[in-house]
PDB file of C-alpha atoms in Angstrom:
ATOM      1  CA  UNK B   9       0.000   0.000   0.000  1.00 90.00           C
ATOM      2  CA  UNK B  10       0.998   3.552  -1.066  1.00 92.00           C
ATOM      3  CA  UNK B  11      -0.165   7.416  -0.579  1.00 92.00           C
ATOM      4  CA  UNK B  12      -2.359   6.606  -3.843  1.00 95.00           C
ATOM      5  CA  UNK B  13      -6.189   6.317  -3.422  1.00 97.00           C
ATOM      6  CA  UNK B  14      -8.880   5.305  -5.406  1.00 97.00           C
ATOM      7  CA  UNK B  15     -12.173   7.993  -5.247  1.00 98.00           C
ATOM      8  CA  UNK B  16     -14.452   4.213  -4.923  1.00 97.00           C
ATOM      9  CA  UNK B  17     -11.832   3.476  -2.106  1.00 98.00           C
ATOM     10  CA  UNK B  18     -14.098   3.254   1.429  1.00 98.00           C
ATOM     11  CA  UNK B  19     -12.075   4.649   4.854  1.00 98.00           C
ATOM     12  CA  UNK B  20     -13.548   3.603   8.510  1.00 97.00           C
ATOM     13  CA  UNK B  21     -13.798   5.560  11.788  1.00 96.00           C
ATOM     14  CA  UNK B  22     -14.984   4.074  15.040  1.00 94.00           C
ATOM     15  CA  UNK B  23     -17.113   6.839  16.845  1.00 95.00           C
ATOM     16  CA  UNK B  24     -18.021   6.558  20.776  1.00 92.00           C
ATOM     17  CA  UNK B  25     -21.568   4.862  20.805  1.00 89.00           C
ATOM     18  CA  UNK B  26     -24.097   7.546  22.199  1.00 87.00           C
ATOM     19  CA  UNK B  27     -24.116   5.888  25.290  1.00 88.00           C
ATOM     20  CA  UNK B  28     -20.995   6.588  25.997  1.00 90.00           C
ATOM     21  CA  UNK B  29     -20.446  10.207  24.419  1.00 90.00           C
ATOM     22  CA  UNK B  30     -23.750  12.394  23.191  1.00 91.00           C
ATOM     23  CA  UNK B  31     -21.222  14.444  21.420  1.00 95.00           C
ATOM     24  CA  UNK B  32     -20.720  12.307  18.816  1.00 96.00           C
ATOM     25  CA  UNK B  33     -24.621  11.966  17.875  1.00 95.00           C
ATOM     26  CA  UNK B  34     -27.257  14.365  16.449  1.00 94.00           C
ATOM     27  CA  UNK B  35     -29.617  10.999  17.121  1.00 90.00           C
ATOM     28  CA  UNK B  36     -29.059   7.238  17.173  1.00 84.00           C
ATOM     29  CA  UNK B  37     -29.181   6.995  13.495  1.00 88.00           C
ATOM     30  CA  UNK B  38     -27.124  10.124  12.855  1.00 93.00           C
ATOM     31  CA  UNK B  39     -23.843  11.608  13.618  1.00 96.00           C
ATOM     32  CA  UNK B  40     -22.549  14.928  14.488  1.00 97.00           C
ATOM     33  CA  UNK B  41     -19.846  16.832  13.081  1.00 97.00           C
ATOM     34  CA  UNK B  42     -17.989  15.976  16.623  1.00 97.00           C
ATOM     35  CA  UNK B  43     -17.106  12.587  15.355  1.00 97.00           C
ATOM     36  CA  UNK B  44     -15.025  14.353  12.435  1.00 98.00           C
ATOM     37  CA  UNK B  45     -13.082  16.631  14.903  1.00 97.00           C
ATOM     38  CA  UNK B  46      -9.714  16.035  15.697  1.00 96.00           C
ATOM     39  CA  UNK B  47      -6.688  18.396  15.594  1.00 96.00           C
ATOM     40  CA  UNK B  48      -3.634  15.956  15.239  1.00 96.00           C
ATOM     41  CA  UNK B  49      -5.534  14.658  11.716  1.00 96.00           C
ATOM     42  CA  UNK B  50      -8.370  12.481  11.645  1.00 97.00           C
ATOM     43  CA  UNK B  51      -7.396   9.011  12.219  1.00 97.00           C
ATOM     44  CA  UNK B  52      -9.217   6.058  10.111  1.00 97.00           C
ATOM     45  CA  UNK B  53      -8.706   2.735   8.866  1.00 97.00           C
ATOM     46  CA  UNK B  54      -8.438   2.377   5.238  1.00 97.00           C
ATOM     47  CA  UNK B  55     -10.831  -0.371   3.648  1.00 96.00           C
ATOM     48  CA  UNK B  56      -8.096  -1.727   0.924  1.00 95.00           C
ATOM     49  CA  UNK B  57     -11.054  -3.222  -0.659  1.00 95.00           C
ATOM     50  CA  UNK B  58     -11.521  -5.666   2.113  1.00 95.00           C
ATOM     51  CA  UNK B  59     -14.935  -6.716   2.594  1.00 95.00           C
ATOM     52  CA  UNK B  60     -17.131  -4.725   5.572  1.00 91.00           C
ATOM     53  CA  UNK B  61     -16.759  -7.628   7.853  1.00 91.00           C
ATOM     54  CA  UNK B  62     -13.418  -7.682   7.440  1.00 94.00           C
ATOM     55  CA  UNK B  63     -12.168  -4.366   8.530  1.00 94.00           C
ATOM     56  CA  UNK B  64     -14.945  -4.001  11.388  1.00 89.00           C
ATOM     57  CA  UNK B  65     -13.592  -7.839  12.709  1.00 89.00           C
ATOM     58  CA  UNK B  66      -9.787  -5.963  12.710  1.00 92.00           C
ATOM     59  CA  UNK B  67     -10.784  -2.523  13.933  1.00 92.00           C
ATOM     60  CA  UNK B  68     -13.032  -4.735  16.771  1.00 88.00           C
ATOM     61  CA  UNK B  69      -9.584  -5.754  18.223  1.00 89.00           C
ATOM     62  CA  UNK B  70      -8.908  -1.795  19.020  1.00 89.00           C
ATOM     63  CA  UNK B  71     -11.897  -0.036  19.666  1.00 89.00           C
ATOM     64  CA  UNK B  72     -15.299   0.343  20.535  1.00 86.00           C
ATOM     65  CA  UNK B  73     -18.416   1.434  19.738  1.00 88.00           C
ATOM     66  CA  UNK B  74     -19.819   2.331  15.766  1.00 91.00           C
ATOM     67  CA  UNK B  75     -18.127   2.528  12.646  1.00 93.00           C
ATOM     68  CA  UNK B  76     -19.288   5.042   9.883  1.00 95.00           C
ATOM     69  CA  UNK B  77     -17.441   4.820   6.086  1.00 96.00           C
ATOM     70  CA  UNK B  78     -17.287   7.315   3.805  1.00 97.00           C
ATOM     71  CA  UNK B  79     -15.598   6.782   0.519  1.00 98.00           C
ATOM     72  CA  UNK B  80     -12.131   8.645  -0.554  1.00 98.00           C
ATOM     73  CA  UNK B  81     -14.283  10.599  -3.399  1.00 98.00           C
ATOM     74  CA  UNK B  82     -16.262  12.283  -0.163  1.00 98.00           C
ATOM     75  CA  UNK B  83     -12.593  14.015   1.027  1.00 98.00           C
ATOM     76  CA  UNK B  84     -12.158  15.144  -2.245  1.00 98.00           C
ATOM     77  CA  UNK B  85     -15.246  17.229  -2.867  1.00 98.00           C
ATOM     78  CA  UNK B  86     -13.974  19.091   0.419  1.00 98.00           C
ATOM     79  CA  UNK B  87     -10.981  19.720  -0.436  1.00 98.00           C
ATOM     80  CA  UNK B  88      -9.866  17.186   2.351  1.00 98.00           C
ATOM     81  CA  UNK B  89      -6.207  14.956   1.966  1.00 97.00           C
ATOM     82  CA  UNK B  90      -6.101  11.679   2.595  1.00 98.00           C
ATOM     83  CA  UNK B  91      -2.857  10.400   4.297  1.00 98.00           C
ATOM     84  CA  UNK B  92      -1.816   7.163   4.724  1.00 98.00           C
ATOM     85  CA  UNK B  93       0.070   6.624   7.724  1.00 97.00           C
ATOM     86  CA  UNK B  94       0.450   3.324   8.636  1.00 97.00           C
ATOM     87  CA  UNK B  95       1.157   2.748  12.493  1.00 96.00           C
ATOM     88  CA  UNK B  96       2.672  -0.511  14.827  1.00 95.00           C
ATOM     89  CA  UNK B  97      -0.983  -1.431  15.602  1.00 92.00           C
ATOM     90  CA  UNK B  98      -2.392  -1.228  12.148  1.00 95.00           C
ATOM     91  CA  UNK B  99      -0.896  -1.255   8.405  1.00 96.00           C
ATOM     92  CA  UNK B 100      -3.910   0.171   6.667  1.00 97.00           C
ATOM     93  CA  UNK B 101      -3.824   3.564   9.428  1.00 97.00           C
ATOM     94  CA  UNK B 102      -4.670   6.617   7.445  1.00 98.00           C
ATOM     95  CA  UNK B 103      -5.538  10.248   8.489  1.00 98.00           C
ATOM     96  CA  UNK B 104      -7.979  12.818   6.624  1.00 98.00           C
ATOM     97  CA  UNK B 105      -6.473  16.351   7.070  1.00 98.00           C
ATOM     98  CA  UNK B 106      -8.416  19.434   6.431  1.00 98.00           C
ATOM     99  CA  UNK B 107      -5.612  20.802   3.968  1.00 97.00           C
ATOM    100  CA  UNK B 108      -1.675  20.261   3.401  1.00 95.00           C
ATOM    101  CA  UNK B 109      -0.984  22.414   5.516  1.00 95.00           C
ATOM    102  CA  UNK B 110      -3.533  21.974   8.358  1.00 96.00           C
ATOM    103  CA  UNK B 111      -4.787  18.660   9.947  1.00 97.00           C
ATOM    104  CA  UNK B 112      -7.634  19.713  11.337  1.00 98.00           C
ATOM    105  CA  UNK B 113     -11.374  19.937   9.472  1.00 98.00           C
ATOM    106  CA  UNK B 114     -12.837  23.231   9.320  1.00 98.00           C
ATOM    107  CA  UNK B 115     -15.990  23.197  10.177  1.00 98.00           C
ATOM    108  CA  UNK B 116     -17.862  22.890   7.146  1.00 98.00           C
ATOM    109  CA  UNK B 117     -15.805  19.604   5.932  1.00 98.00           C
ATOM    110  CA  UNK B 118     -16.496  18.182   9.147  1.00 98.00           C
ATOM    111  CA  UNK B 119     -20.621  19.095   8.741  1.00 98.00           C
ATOM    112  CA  UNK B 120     -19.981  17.168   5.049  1.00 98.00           C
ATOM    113  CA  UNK B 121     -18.934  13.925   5.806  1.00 98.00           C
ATOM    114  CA  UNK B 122     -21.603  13.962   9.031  1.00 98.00           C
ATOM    115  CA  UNK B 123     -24.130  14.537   6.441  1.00 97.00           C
ATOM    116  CA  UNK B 124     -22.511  12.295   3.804  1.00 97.00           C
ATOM    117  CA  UNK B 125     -21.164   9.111   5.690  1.00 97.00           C
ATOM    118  CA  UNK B 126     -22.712   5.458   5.913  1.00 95.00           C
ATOM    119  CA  UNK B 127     -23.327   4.456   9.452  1.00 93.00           C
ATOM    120  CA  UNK B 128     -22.475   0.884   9.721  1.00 88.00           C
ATOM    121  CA  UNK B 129     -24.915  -1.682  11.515  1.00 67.00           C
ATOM    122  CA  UNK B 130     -22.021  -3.471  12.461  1.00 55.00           C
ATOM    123  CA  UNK B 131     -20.917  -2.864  16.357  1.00 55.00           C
ATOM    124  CA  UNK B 132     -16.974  -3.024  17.271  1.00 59.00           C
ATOM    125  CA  UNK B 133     -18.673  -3.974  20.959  1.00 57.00           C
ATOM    126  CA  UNK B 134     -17.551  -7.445  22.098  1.00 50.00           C
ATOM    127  CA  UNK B 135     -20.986  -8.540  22.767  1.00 43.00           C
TER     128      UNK B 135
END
């Protein structure tokens, strides 16, 4: 894997279930702009192409709570880079940054992808 990315290619983010963090959530079927907010870059997994159940059975080993997607083509229309940064605990780590020369969002990328992403009805919970 390289810094190239298809536009079909699908990226993953686990977000806090509402339970645990109303932030994240407009409503149970619908997430904020919160869950797109983080100033060091936000951190995903990238799909590769791997099936769903894949990537959620992998990402289930690290987190919990939901997973949303939203495809590489979504970053794009925002003006959003995707980065991939592979780390010790995963080879398909990547980061969405809100430009090259600022990692976080602005606002109105993060509202975007809230609007635009899939919300997964697969749980990372253990359950």
């Amino acid at each position: 894997m390289d810094n190239s990315f298809s536009d079909t290619e699908v990226l993953y983010r686990a977000v806090y279930p509402p339970e645990m963090n109303r932030m994240f959530w407009k409503d149970e079927n619908h997430v904020s702009s919160a869950a797109f907010l983080d100033k060091k870059g936000l951190s995903v997994e990238r799909g590769n192409f791997r099936a769903e159940e894949t990537v959620v059975a992998d990402m289930k080993k690290f987190f919990i709570g939901r997973i949303v997607s939203l495809s590489v083509k979504l970053c794009r229309e925002v003006k959003a880079i995707v980065l991939y940064k592979p780390t010790k605990r995963s080879i398909y780590h990547t980061e969405i940054h809100g430009d090259e020369k600022a990692p976080l969002l602005s606002p109105s990328q993060r509202r975007f992808l809230a609007l635009n992403c899939k919300i997964l009805n697969l749980s990372l919970s253990n359950n």
